[in-house]
């Protein structure tokens, strides 16, 4: 059943207005992320990258070893490839969070089809990002939407109370 | 009933719900949010009923 085009069973949604520099603001209907969303992302192949590791050497180029004789390693957190990989990872997480949060918004659709297998999700995220960029959404816009998604995804206490109330009769039972 | 030492986390409630409803945690996490909340709320009410009933 729908009322004004909105499904009545979809509770917990929040209307979010994103101002646009060109005029009419973009009105989005956001929903909280499902619990365990990060696990869902991992199942779909969205993993944080690992920093490359190199063998530590002294000033003479000799390999440094610990007391057991094992070579000491160092993670290269400033490696340019790693930095771009981590940027891409955060971008994919942000995009997929927004897509998931927009699941109850009937007004907004993406051209890229939702993948049928878990393997295609990284490409799906990249294609959606390209769509968002083409639609004029900036990185700042995505951050604003993500902040709102985080906020409504942290309202579990009130959502739980709302869900519990659904199990109780609103009017007292008729005793006559 | 024994007094709990601290409020339980959401993760604990998810595991309790999965235990009661014979769900794998992965099955629970793949459900839509609205359904997850319905199951958590049901389990919470059942726990309350069990601890408050004579």
Tab-separated table of C-alpha atoms in Angstrom:
chain	number	residue	atom	x	y	z
A	1	UNK	CA	0.000	0.000	0.000
A	2	UNK	CA	1.275	3.462	-0.832
A	3	UNK	CA	0.231	6.923	0.283
A	4	UNK	CA	1.408	9.858	-1.840
A	5	UNK	CA	3.700	7.433	-3.605
A	6	UNK	CA	5.378	6.387	-0.356
A	7	UNK	CA	5.145	2.925	1.098
A	8	UNK	CA	3.551	3.045	4.533
A	9	UNK	CA	5.612	0.156	5.832
A	10	UNK	CA	8.882	2.054	5.294
A	11	UNK	CA	9.383	3.709	8.639
A	12	UNK	CA	12.574	5.314	9.977
A	13	UNK	CA	13.105	7.295	6.771
A	14	UNK	CA	14.251	10.888	6.986
A	15	UNK	CA	13.899	13.632	4.423
A	16	UNK	CA	17.206	15.391	3.781
A	17	UNK	CA	17.491	18.568	1.746
A	18	UNK	CA	20.733	19.202	-0.087
A	19	UNK	CA	21.072	22.802	-1.259
A	20	UNK	CA	22.155	23.184	-4.891
A	21	UNK	CA	24.093	26.213	-6.151
A	22	UNK	CA	21.956	26.324	-9.293
A	23	UNK	CA	18.569	26.611	-7.627
A	24	UNK	CA	16.101	24.006	-6.413
A	25	UNK	CA	17.472	21.918	-3.541
A	26	UNK	CA	17.762	18.162	-3.920
A	27	UNK	CA	15.309	16.406	-1.599
A	28	UNK	CA	16.416	12.901	-0.595
A	29	UNK	CA	14.581	10.295	1.452
A	30	UNK	CA	17.272	8.550	3.489
A	31	UNK	CA	16.948	5.324	5.466
A	32	UNK	CA	19.295	3.994	8.164
A	33	UNK	CA	21.954	1.508	7.105
A	34	UNK	CA	21.194	-2.103	8.056
A	35	UNK	CA	23.031	-3.441	11.115
A	36	UNK	CA	26.197	-5.202	9.968
A	37	UNK	CA	26.398	-3.144	6.774
A	38	UNK	CA	30.215	-3.186	7.002
A	39	UNK	CA	30.123	-7.014	6.926
A	40	UNK	CA	27.917	-6.846	3.871
A	41	UNK	CA	30.520	-4.620	2.209
A	42	UNK	CA	33.299	-7.107	2.972
A	43	UNK	CA	31.216	-9.950	1.508
A	44	UNK	CA	30.854	-7.804	-1.595
A	45	UNK	CA	34.599	-7.402	-1.978
A	46	UNK	CA	34.975	-3.909	-0.504
A	47	UNK	CA	38.077	-4.332	1.673
A	48	UNK	CA	40.362	-1.689	3.162
A	49	UNK	CA	43.760	-1.858	1.425
A	50	UNK	CA	46.855	-2.939	3.337
A	51	UNK	CA	49.904	-0.715	3.380
A	52	UNK	CA	52.888	-2.213	1.529
A	53	UNK	CA	55.572	-3.638	3.787
A	54	UNK	CA	59.298	-3.250	3.289
A	55	UNK	CA	62.302	-4.736	5.075
A	56	UNK	CA	63.888	-2.237	7.471
A	57	UNK	CA	67.581	-1.496	6.819
A	58	UNK	CA	70.195	0.510	8.643
A	59	UNK	CA	72.133	3.430	7.127
A	60	UNK	CA	74.567	0.980	5.500
A	61	UNK	CA	71.763	-0.947	3.803
A	62	UNK	CA	72.083	-3.895	6.148
A	63	UNK	CA	68.840	-5.697	7.067
A	64	UNK	CA	67.707	-4.957	10.635
A	65	UNK	CA	66.776	-8.039	12.665
A	66	UNK	CA	65.025	-8.591	15.989
A	67	UNK	CA	66.427	-10.634	18.876
A	68	UNK	CA	65.144	-13.844	17.242
A	69	UNK	CA	66.963	-13.066	14.022
A	70	UNK	CA	63.822	-12.223	12.058
A	71	UNK	CA	63.990	-9.346	9.624
A	72	UNK	CA	62.185	-6.224	10.890
A	73	UNK	CA	59.504	-4.914	8.542
A	74	UNK	CA	58.028	-1.448	8.136
A	75	UNK	CA	54.608	-0.515	6.755
A	76	UNK	CA	54.755	2.265	4.181
A	77	UNK	CA	51.723	4.373	5.037
A	78	UNK	CA	52.872	7.206	2.787
A	79	UNK	CA	53.210	5.006	-0.303
A	80	UNK	CA	51.395	6.868	-3.157
A	81	UNK	CA	49.662	3.704	-4.467
A	82	UNK	CA	48.443	2.852	-0.974
A	83	UNK	CA	47.168	6.410	-0.453
A	84	UNK	CA	45.185	6.322	-3.690
A	85	UNK	CA	43.850	2.833	-2.844
A	86	UNK	CA	42.646	4.008	0.562
A	87	UNK	CA	41.040	7.061	-1.020
A	88	UNK	CA	39.216	4.787	-3.482
A	89	UNK	CA	38.139	2.496	-0.631
A	90	UNK	CA	36.627	5.410	1.315
A	91	UNK	CA	34.946	6.678	-1.836
A	92	UNK	CA	33.375	3.254	-2.499
A	93	UNK	CA	32.174	2.926	1.113
A	94	UNK	CA	30.621	6.406	0.943
A	95	UNK	CA	28.914	5.747	-2.385
A	96	UNK	CA	27.537	2.337	-1.368
A	97	UNK	CA	26.332	3.761	1.962
A	98	UNK	CA	24.435	6.486	0.110
A	99	UNK	CA	22.960	4.007	-2.387
A	100	UNK	CA	21.851	1.729	0.463
A	101	UNK	CA	20.396	4.673	2.350
A	102	UNK	CA	18.393	5.751	-0.704
A	103	UNK	CA	16.691	2.349	-1.045
A	104	UNK	CA	13.297	3.763	-0.005
A	105	UNK	CA	13.546	6.887	-2.158
A	106	UNK	CA	11.253	6.292	-5.114
A	107	UNK	CA	12.158	9.608	-6.742
A	108	UNK	CA	15.832	8.858	-7.285
A	109	UNK	CA	17.172	6.113	-9.519
A	110	UNK	CA	20.596	5.251	-10.897
A	111	UNK	CA	21.289	4.110	-14.446
A	112	UNK	CA	23.886	1.526	-13.396
A	113	UNK	CA	22.134	-1.785	-12.656
A	114	UNK	CA	22.597	-3.361	-9.215
A	115	UNK	CA	25.109	-6.256	-9.537
A	116	UNK	CA	23.715	-9.760	-9.530
A	117	UNK	CA	26.880	-11.245	-8.012
A	118	UNK	CA	29.022	-10.175	-5.065
A	119	UNK	CA	32.049	-9.788	-7.373
A	120	UNK	CA	30.839	-6.725	-9.262
A	121	UNK	CA	30.243	-4.354	-6.356
A	122	UNK	CA	33.547	-2.413	-6.576
A	123	UNK	CA	32.805	-1.614	-10.262
A	124	UNK	CA	29.208	-0.760	-9.361
A	125	UNK	CA	30.436	1.724	-6.715
A	126	UNK	CA	32.805	3.342	-9.234
A	127	UNK	CA	30.052	3.620	-11.854
A	128	UNK	CA	27.644	5.189	-9.343
A	129	UNK	CA	30.342	7.669	-8.306
A	130	UNK	CA	30.766	8.650	-11.960
A	131	UNK	CA	26.975	9.132	-12.195
A	132	UNK	CA	27.004	11.316	-9.088
A	133	UNK	CA	29.859	13.412	-10.456
A	134	UNK	CA	28.059	13.783	-13.791
A	135	UNK	CA	24.951	14.928	-11.903
A	136	UNK	CA	27.028	17.721	-10.326
A	137	UNK	CA	27.433	16.284	-6.832
A	138	UNK	CA	30.706	17.389	-5.281
A	139	UNK	CA	32.788	15.582	-2.681
A	140	UNK	CA	31.419	18.040	-0.113
A	141	UNK	CA	27.857	17.070	-1.075
A	142	UNK	CA	28.661	13.388	-0.608
A	143	UNK	CA	30.163	14.119	2.818
A	144	UNK	CA	27.020	16.023	3.849
A	145	UNK	CA	24.796	13.125	2.769
A	146	UNK	CA	27.089	10.606	4.510
A	147	UNK	CA	26.967	12.644	7.737
A	148	UNK	CA	23.165	12.488	7.664
A	149	UNK	CA	23.230	8.748	6.898
A	150	UNK	CA	25.526	8.254	9.930
A	151	UNK	CA	23.238	10.347	12.120
A	152	UNK	CA	20.052	8.450	11.272
A	153	UNK	CA	21.887	5.104	11.463
A	154	UNK	CA	22.736	5.879	15.085
A	155	UNK	CA	19.116	6.320	16.210
A	156	UNK	CA	18.690	2.634	17.006
A	157	UNK	CA	17.349	3.265	20.533
A	158	UNK	CA	14.390	5.318	19.332
A	159	UNK	CA	13.840	3.007	16.349
A	160	UNK	CA	13.791	0.017	18.702
A	161	UNK	CA	11.176	1.705	20.904
A	162	UNK	CA	9.141	2.454	17.795
A	163	UNK	CA	9.385	-1.179	16.710
A	164	UNK	CA	8.405	-2.413	20.161
A	165	UNK	CA	5.358	-0.139	20.144
A	166	UNK	CA	4.215	-1.865	16.948
A	167	UNK	CA	3.711	-5.056	18.966
A	168	UNK	CA	1.276	-3.391	21.366
A	169	UNK	CA	-2.357	-2.451	20.799
A	170	UNK	CA	-2.787	1.314	20.574
A	171	UNK	CA	-6.334	1.274	22.008
A	172	UNK	CA	-7.287	-0.665	25.140
A	173	UNK	CA	-9.224	-3.841	24.371
A	174	UNK	CA	-13.018	-3.462	24.414
A	175	UNK	CA	-14.319	-5.046	27.620
A	176	UNK	CA	-18.013	-4.944	26.721
B	1	UNK	CA	17.334	-13.057	37.986
B	2	UNK	CA	20.987	-12.063	38.328
B	3	UNK	CA	21.739	-8.358	38.033
B	4	UNK	CA	23.621	-7.542	34.841
B	5	UNK	CA	26.897	-5.713	35.364
B	6	UNK	CA	26.549	-3.379	32.383
B	7	UNK	CA	24.078	-2.617	29.597
B	8	UNK	CA	24.551	-4.990	26.695
B	9	UNK	CA	25.730	-3.859	23.281
B	10	UNK	CA	23.687	-4.024	20.076
B	11	UNK	CA	25.969	-6.865	18.963
B	12	UNK	CA	24.957	-8.867	22.047
B	13	UNK	CA	21.267	-8.328	21.272
B	14	UNK	CA	21.819	-9.412	17.679
B	15	UNK	CA	23.424	-12.660	18.861
B	16	UNK	CA	20.626	-13.267	21.397
B	17	UNK	CA	18.030	-12.703	18.687
B	18	UNK	CA	19.843	-15.040	16.302
B	19	UNK	CA	20.068	-17.655	19.072
B	20	UNK	CA	16.344	-17.489	19.841
B	21	UNK	CA	15.223	-17.464	16.224
B	22	UNK	CA	17.815	-19.986	15.016
B	23	UNK	CA	19.360	-17.562	12.555
B	24	UNK	CA	22.969	-17.350	11.459
B	25	UNK	CA	24.418	-13.871	12.188
B	26	UNK	CA	25.146	-13.537	8.451
B	27	UNK	CA	21.444	-14.167	7.723
B	28	UNK	CA	20.514	-11.427	10.181
B	29	UNK	CA	22.910	-8.883	8.664
B	30	UNK	CA	21.540	-9.511	5.175
B	31	UNK	CA	17.995	-8.564	6.265
B	32	UNK	CA	16.592	-5.065	5.628
B	33	UNK	CA	16.925	-2.642	8.559
B	34	UNK	CA	13.178	-2.546	9.233
B	35	UNK	CA	13.067	-6.340	9.589
B	36	UNK	CA	16.200	-6.382	11.764
B	37	UNK	CA	14.597	-3.886	14.134
B	38	UNK	CA	11.379	-5.891	14.228
B	39	UNK	CA	13.304	-9.021	15.285
B	40	UNK	CA	15.366	-7.136	17.887
B	41	UNK	CA	12.225	-5.512	19.297
B	42	UNK	CA	10.444	-8.865	19.463
B	43	UNK	CA	13.363	-10.484	21.259
B	44	UNK	CA	13.627	-7.578	23.673
B	45	UNK	CA	9.938	-7.780	24.561
B	46	UNK	CA	10.178	-11.565	25.013
B	47	UNK	CA	13.100	-11.077	27.406
B	48	UNK	CA	11.111	-8.498	29.363
B	49	UNK	CA	8.093	-10.805	29.537
B	50	UNK	CA	10.228	-13.711	30.706
B	51	UNK	CA	11.914	-11.706	33.456
B	52	UNK	CA	8.790	-9.922	34.708
B	53	UNK	CA	6.262	-12.790	34.556
B	54	UNK	CA	5.698	-14.614	37.883
